[in-house]
Coordinates of N, CA and C in Angstrom, one line a residue:
M190 N 186.0 44.7 111.4 CA 186.1 46.1 111.5 C 184.9 46.6 112.4
T191 N 185.2 47.6 113.2 CA 184.2 48.2 114.1 C 183.4 49.1 113.3
A192 N 182.1 49.1 113.5 CA 181.2 50.0 112.8 C 181.1 51.3 113.6
W193 N 180.9 52.4 112.9 CA 180.7 53.7 113.5 C 179.3 53.9 113.6
D194 N 178.9 54.5 114.7 CA 177.5 54.9 114.9 C 177.4 56.3 115.5
I195 N 177.6 57.3 114.7 CA 177.6 58.7 115.1 C 176.3 59.3 114.7
R196 N 175.7 60.0 115.5 CA 174.5 60.8 115.2 C 174.9 62.3 115.2
P197 N 175.2 62.8 114.0 CA 175.7 64.2 113.9 C 174.9 65.2 114.6
A198 N 173.6 65.1 114.6 CA 172.7 66.1 115.2 C 172.9 66.1 116.7
E199 N 173.1 64.9 117.3 CA 173.3 64.8 118.7 C 174.7 65.3 119.1
V200 N 175.7 65.0 118.3 CA 177.0 65.5 118.5 C 177.0 67.0 118.5
G201 N 176.2 67.6 117.6 CA 176.1 69.1 117.5 C 175.5 69.6 118.8
G202 N 174.5 68.9 119.3 CA 173.9 69.4 120.6 C 174.8 69.4 121.7
V203 N 175.6 68.3 121.8 CA 176.6 68.2 122.9 C 177.7 69.2 122.8
L204 N 178.1 69.5 121.5 CA 179.2 70.5 121.3 C 178.6 71.9 121.7
Q205 N 177.4 72.2 121.4 CA 176.8 73.5 121.7 C 176.7 73.7 123.2
R206 N 176.3 72.6 123.9 CA 176.2 72.7 125.4 C 177.6 72.9 126.0
T207 N 178.5 72.2 125.5 CA 179.9 72.2 126.0 C 180.5 73.6 125.7
A208 N 180.2 74.2 124.5 CA 180.7 75.5 124.2 C 180.1 76.6 125.1
T209 N 178.8 76.4 125.4 CA 178.2 77.3 126.3 C 178.8 77.3 127.7
A210 N 179.1 76.1 128.2 CA 179.7 75.9 129.5 C 181.1 76.5 129.5
A211 N 181.8 76.3 128.3 CA 183.2 76.8 128.2 C 183.2 78.3 128.2
E212 N 182.2 78.9 127.6 CA 182.1 80.4 127.6 C 181.9 80.9 129.1
G213 N 181.2 80.2 129.9 CA 181.0 80.6 131.3 C 182.3 80.5 132.0
L214 N 183.1 79.4 131.8 CA 184.4 79.3 132.4 C 185.3 80.4 131.9
S215 N 185.3 80.7 130.7 CA 186.1 81.8 130.1 C 185.8 83.1 130.8
K216 N 184.5 83.4 130.9 CA 184.1 84.7 131.5 C 184.6 84.7 133.0
A217 N 184.4 83.6 133.7 CA 184.9 83.5 135.1 C 186.4 83.8 135.2
G218 N 187.2 83.1 134.3 CA 188.6 83.4 134.3 C 189.0 84.8 134.0
Q219 N 188.3 85.4 133.0 CA 188.5 86.8 132.7 C 188.2 87.7 133.9
N220 N 187.1 87.4 134.6 CA 186.7 88.2 135.8 C 187.8 88.1 136.9
V221 N 188.3 86.8 137.1 CA 189.3 86.7 138.1 C 190.6 87.5 137.7
Q222 N 191.0 87.4 136.4 CA 192.2 88.2 136.0 C 192.0 89.7 136.2
K223 N 190.7 90.1 136.0 CA 190.5 91.6 136.1 C 190.4 92.0 137.6
T224 N 189.8 91.2 138.5 CA 189.5 91.6 139.8 C 190.6 91.2 140.8
L225 N 191.4 90.2 140.5 CA 192.4 89.8 141.4 C 193.4 90.9 141.8
P226 N 194.0 91.7 140.9 CA 194.9 92.7 141.3 C 194.2 93.7 142.2
S227 N 193.0 94.1 142.0 CA 192.4 95.1 142.9 C 192.1 94.5 144.2
A228 N 191.8 93.2 144.3 CA 191.6 92.5 145.5 C 192.8 92.5 146.3
A229 N 194.0 92.2 145.7 CA 195.3 92.2 146.4 C 195.6 93.6 146.9
T230 N 195.3 94.6 146.1 CA 195.6 96.0 146.6 C 194.7 96.4 147.7
A231 N 193.4 96.0 147.6 CA 192.5 96.4 148.7 C 192.8 95.6 150.0
A232 N 193.4 94.4 149.9 CA 193.7 93.7 151.1 C 194.7 94.4 152.0
G233 N 195.6 95.2 151.3 CA 196.5 96.0 152.1 C 197.4 95.1 153.1
T234 N 197.6 95.7 154.2 CA 198.4 95.0 155.3 C 197.6 95.1 156.6
I235 N 198.2 94.4 157.5 CA 197.5 94.4 158.8 C 198.1 95.5 159.7
S236 N 199.0 96.4 159.1 CA 199.6 97.5 159.9 C 198.7 98.7 159.8
G237 N 199.1 99.8 160.5 CA 198.3 101.0 160.6 C 198.4 101.8 159.3
M238 N 198.1 103.1 159.4 CA 198.1 104.1 158.3 C 199.5 104.2 157.8
V239 N 199.7 104.4 156.5 CA 201.0 104.7 155.9 C 200.9 105.8 155.0
C240 N 202.1 106.4 154.7 CA 202.1 107.4 153.7 C 202.6 106.8 152.4
G241 N 202.0 107.1 151.3 CA 202.4 106.6 150.0 C 201.6 105.3 149.6
P242 N 202.1 104.5 148.7 CA 201.3 103.4 148.2 C 201.2 102.4 149.4
V243 N 200.1 101.7 149.3 CA 199.8 100.6 150.3 C 200.8 99.5 150.1
P244 N 201.5 99.1 151.2 CA 202.4 98.0 151.0 C 201.6 96.7 150.9
S245 N 202.3 95.8 150.3 CA 201.7 94.5 150.1 C 201.8 93.7 151.4
G246 N 200.6 93.0 151.8 CA 200.6 92.2 153.0 C 200.5 90.7 152.7
P247 N 200.2 89.9 153.7 CA 200.2 88.5 153.5 C 199.0 88.0 152.5
V248 N 197.9 88.7 152.6 CA 196.8 88.3 151.7 C 197.1 88.7 150.3
A249 N 197.7 89.9 150.0 CA 198.1 90.3 148.7 C 199.1 89.3 148.1
G250 N 200.1 88.9 149.0 CA 201.1 88.0 148.6 C 200.5 86.6 148.2
A251 N 199.6 86.2 149.0 CA 198.9 84.9 148.7 C 198.1 84.9 147.4
L252 N 197.4 86.0 147.2 CA 196.7 86.2 145.9 C 197.6 86.2 144.7
S253 N 198.7 86.9 144.9 CA 199.7 86.9 143.8 C 200.3 85.5 143.5
E254 N 200.6 84.8 144.5 CA 201.1 83.4 144.3 C 200.0 82.5 143.7
F255 N 198.8 82.7 144.1 CA 197.7 82.0 143.5 C 197.6 82.3 142.0
A256 N 197.7 83.6 141.6 CA 197.6 84.0 140.2 C 198.7 83.4 139.4
K257 N 199.9 83.4 140.0 CA 201.1 82.9 139.3 C 200.9 81.3 139.0
K258 N 200.5 80.7 140.0 CA 200.3 79.2 140.0 C 199.3 78.7 139.0
W259 N 198.1 79.4 139.0 CA 197.0 78.9 138.3 C 196.7 79.6 136.9
S260 N 197.4 80.7 136.6 CA 197.1 81.3 135.3 C 197.5 80.5 134.1
G261 N 198.6 79.8 134.2 CA 199.1 79.0 133.1 C 198.1 77.8 132.9
D262 N 197.7 77.2 134.1 CA 196.8 76.0 134.0 C 195.5 76.4 133.4
L263 N 195.0 77.6 133.8 CA 193.7 78.1 133.2 C 193.8 78.3 131.7
Q264 N 194.9 78.9 131.3 CA 195.1 79.1 129.9 C 195.2 77.8 129.1
Y265 N 195.8 76.8 129.7 CA 195.9 75.5 129.1 C 194.5 74.9 128.9
I266 N 193.7 75.0 130.0 CA 192.4 74.4 130.0 C 191.6 75.1 128.9
A267 N 191.7 76.4 128.8 CA 190.9 77.1 127.7 C 191.3 76.7 126.3
K268 N 192.6 76.5 126.1 CA 193.1 76.1 124.8 C 192.7 74.7 124.5
R269 N 192.9 73.8 125.5 CA 192.5 72.4 125.3 C 191.0 72.2 125.0
T270 N 190.2 73.0 125.7 CA 188.8 72.9 125.5 C 188.4 73.3 124.1
A271 N 189.0 74.4 123.6 CA 188.7 74.9 122.2 C 189.2 73.9 121.2
A272 N 190.4 73.3 121.4 CA 190.9 72.3 120.5 C 190.0 71.1 120.5
S273 N 189.5 70.7 121.6 CA 188.7 69.5 121.7 C 187.4 69.7 121.0
L274 N 186.8 70.9 121.2 CA 185.5 71.2 120.5 C 185.7 71.2 119.0
N275 N 186.7 71.9 118.6 CA 187.0 72.0 117.1 C 187.3 70.6 116.5
G276 N 188.1 69.8 117.2 CA 188.4 68.5 116.7 C 187.2 67.6 116.6
A277 N 186.3 67.6 117.6 CA 185.1 66.8 117.6 C 184.2 67.3 116.4
S278 N 184.1 68.6 116.2 CA 183.3 69.1 115.2 C 183.8 68.7 113.8
E279 N 185.1 68.8 113.6 CA 185.7 68.5 112.3 C 185.6 67.0 112.1
A280 N 185.8 66.2 113.1 CA 185.7 64.7 112.9 C 184.3 64.3 112.5
T281 N 183.3 65.0 113.1 CA 181.9 64.7 112.7 C 181.6 65.1 111.3
R282 N 182.1 66.3 110.9 CA 182.0 66.8 109.6 C 182.5 65.8 108.6
H283 N 183.7 65.3 108.8 CA 184.4 64.3 107.9 C 183.6 63.0 107.9
Y284 N 183.0 62.6 109.0 CA 182.2 61.4 109.1 C 181.0 61.6 108.2
V285 N 180.3 62.8 108.3 CA 179.1 63.0 107.4 C 179.5 63.0 105.9
E286 N 180.6 63.7 105.6 CA 181.1 63.8 104.2 C 181.4 62.4 103.7
G287 N 182.0 61.5 104.6 CA 182.3 60.2 104.2 C 181.1 59.4 103.9
D288 N 180.1 59.5 104.8 CA 178.8 58.9 104.5 C 178.2 59.3 103.2
L289 N 178.2 60.6 102.9 CA 177.6 61.1 101.7 C 178.4 60.6 100.5
E290 N 179.7 60.5 100.6 CA 180.6 60.0 99.5 C 180.3 58.5 99.3
M291 N 180.2 57.8 100.4 CA 179.8 56.3 100.2 C 178.5 56.1 99.6
A292 N 177.5 57.0 100.0 CA 176.2 56.8 99.4 C 176.2 57.2 98.0
A293 N 176.9 58.2 97.6 CA 177.0 58.6 96.2 C 177.6 57.5 95.3
T294 N 178.7 56.9 95.9 CA 179.4 55.9 95.2 C 178.5 54.6 95.0
T295 N 177.8 54.3 96.1 CA 176.9 53.1 96.0 C 175.7 53.4 95.0
Q296 N 175.2 54.6 95.0 CA 174.2 55.0 94.0 C 174.7 54.9 92.6
S297 N 175.9 55.5 92.4 CA 176.5 55.5 91.1 C 176.7 54.1 90.6
D298 N 177.3 53.2 91.5 CA 177.5 51.8 91.1 C 176.2 51.1 90.7
A299 N 175.1 51.4 91.4 CA 173.9 50.8 91.1 C 173.3 51.2 89.8
L300 N 173.7 52.4 89.3 CA 173.1 52.9 88.1 C 174.0 52.5 86.9
K301 N 175.1 51.9 87.1 CA 175.9 51.5 86.0 C 175.3 50.4 85.2
Q302 N 175.5 50.4 83.9 CA 175.0 49.3 83.0 C 175.7 48.0 83.4
P303 N 174.9 46.9 83.6 CA 175.5 45.6 83.9 C 176.3 45.1 82.7
E304 N 177.3 44.4 83.0 CA 178.1 43.7 82.0 C 177.6 42.3 81.9
I305 N 177.1 41.9 80.8 CA 176.5 40.6 80.6 C 177.4 39.8 79.6
D306 N 177.8 38.7 80.0 CA 178.6 37.8 79.1 C 178.0 36.5 79.0
M307 N 177.1 36.3 78.1 CA 176.3 35.1 77.9 C 177.3 34.0 77.4
P308 N 177.0 32.7 77.8 CA 177.8 31.6 77.2 C 177.7 31.6 75.7
G309 N 178.8 31.4 75.1 CA 178.8 31.3 73.6 C 178.8 32.6 72.9
Q310 N 178.7 33.7 73.6 CA 178.8 35.1 73.0 C 179.9 35.9 73.6
G311 N 180.6 36.6 72.7 CA 181.7 37.4 73.2 C 182.8 36.7 73.9
G312 N 183.0 35.4 73.4 CA 184.1 34.7 74.0 C 183.8 34.0 75.3
G313 N 182.6 34.0 75.7 CA 182.2 33.4 77.0 C 182.0 31.9 76.8
G314 N 182.3 31.2 77.8 CA 182.1 29.8 77.8 C 180.9 29.4 78.7
K315 N 181.0 28.3 79.3 CA 180.0 27.9 80.3 C 180.0 28.8 81.5
D316 N 178.9 29.3 81.9 CA 178.7 30.2 83.0 C 179.5 31.5 82.8
G317 N 179.7 31.9 81.6 CA 180.3 33.2 81.3 C 181.8 33.2 81.4
E318 N 182.4 32.0 81.6 CA 183.9 32.0 81.7 C 184.5 32.1 80.4
K319 N 185.6 32.8 80.3 CA 186.4 33.0 79.1 C 187.0 31.7 78.7
K320 N 187.1 31.4 77.4 CA 187.8 30.2 76.9 C 189.2 30.6 76.5

């Protein structure tokens, strides 16, 4: 069986750094979602003055296509990152709980009264074997 060698404190440090980086990515994604529409509107067209709303030009169209293409992927990355961080945290917590449970069981077993079956007493034979 392969032995586990997990250092919970180090895992916690990695998870914290990863969560901080993920927050930065999340903020960047939110900023893109917030500013992309205004960037598309501001890009306007390459034509002259118009009356009414600014028509959409090639830059606005390209930005719109970009948003459609990548918004689903960015949401997937955000959800996958959160699930990975939570999964690693939970797995480490279970590992620690398992270590504590094994330590408690070992300690409890060590404190149990030993069973002694001397030869000739309590039905024991040679080397404590039952007759």
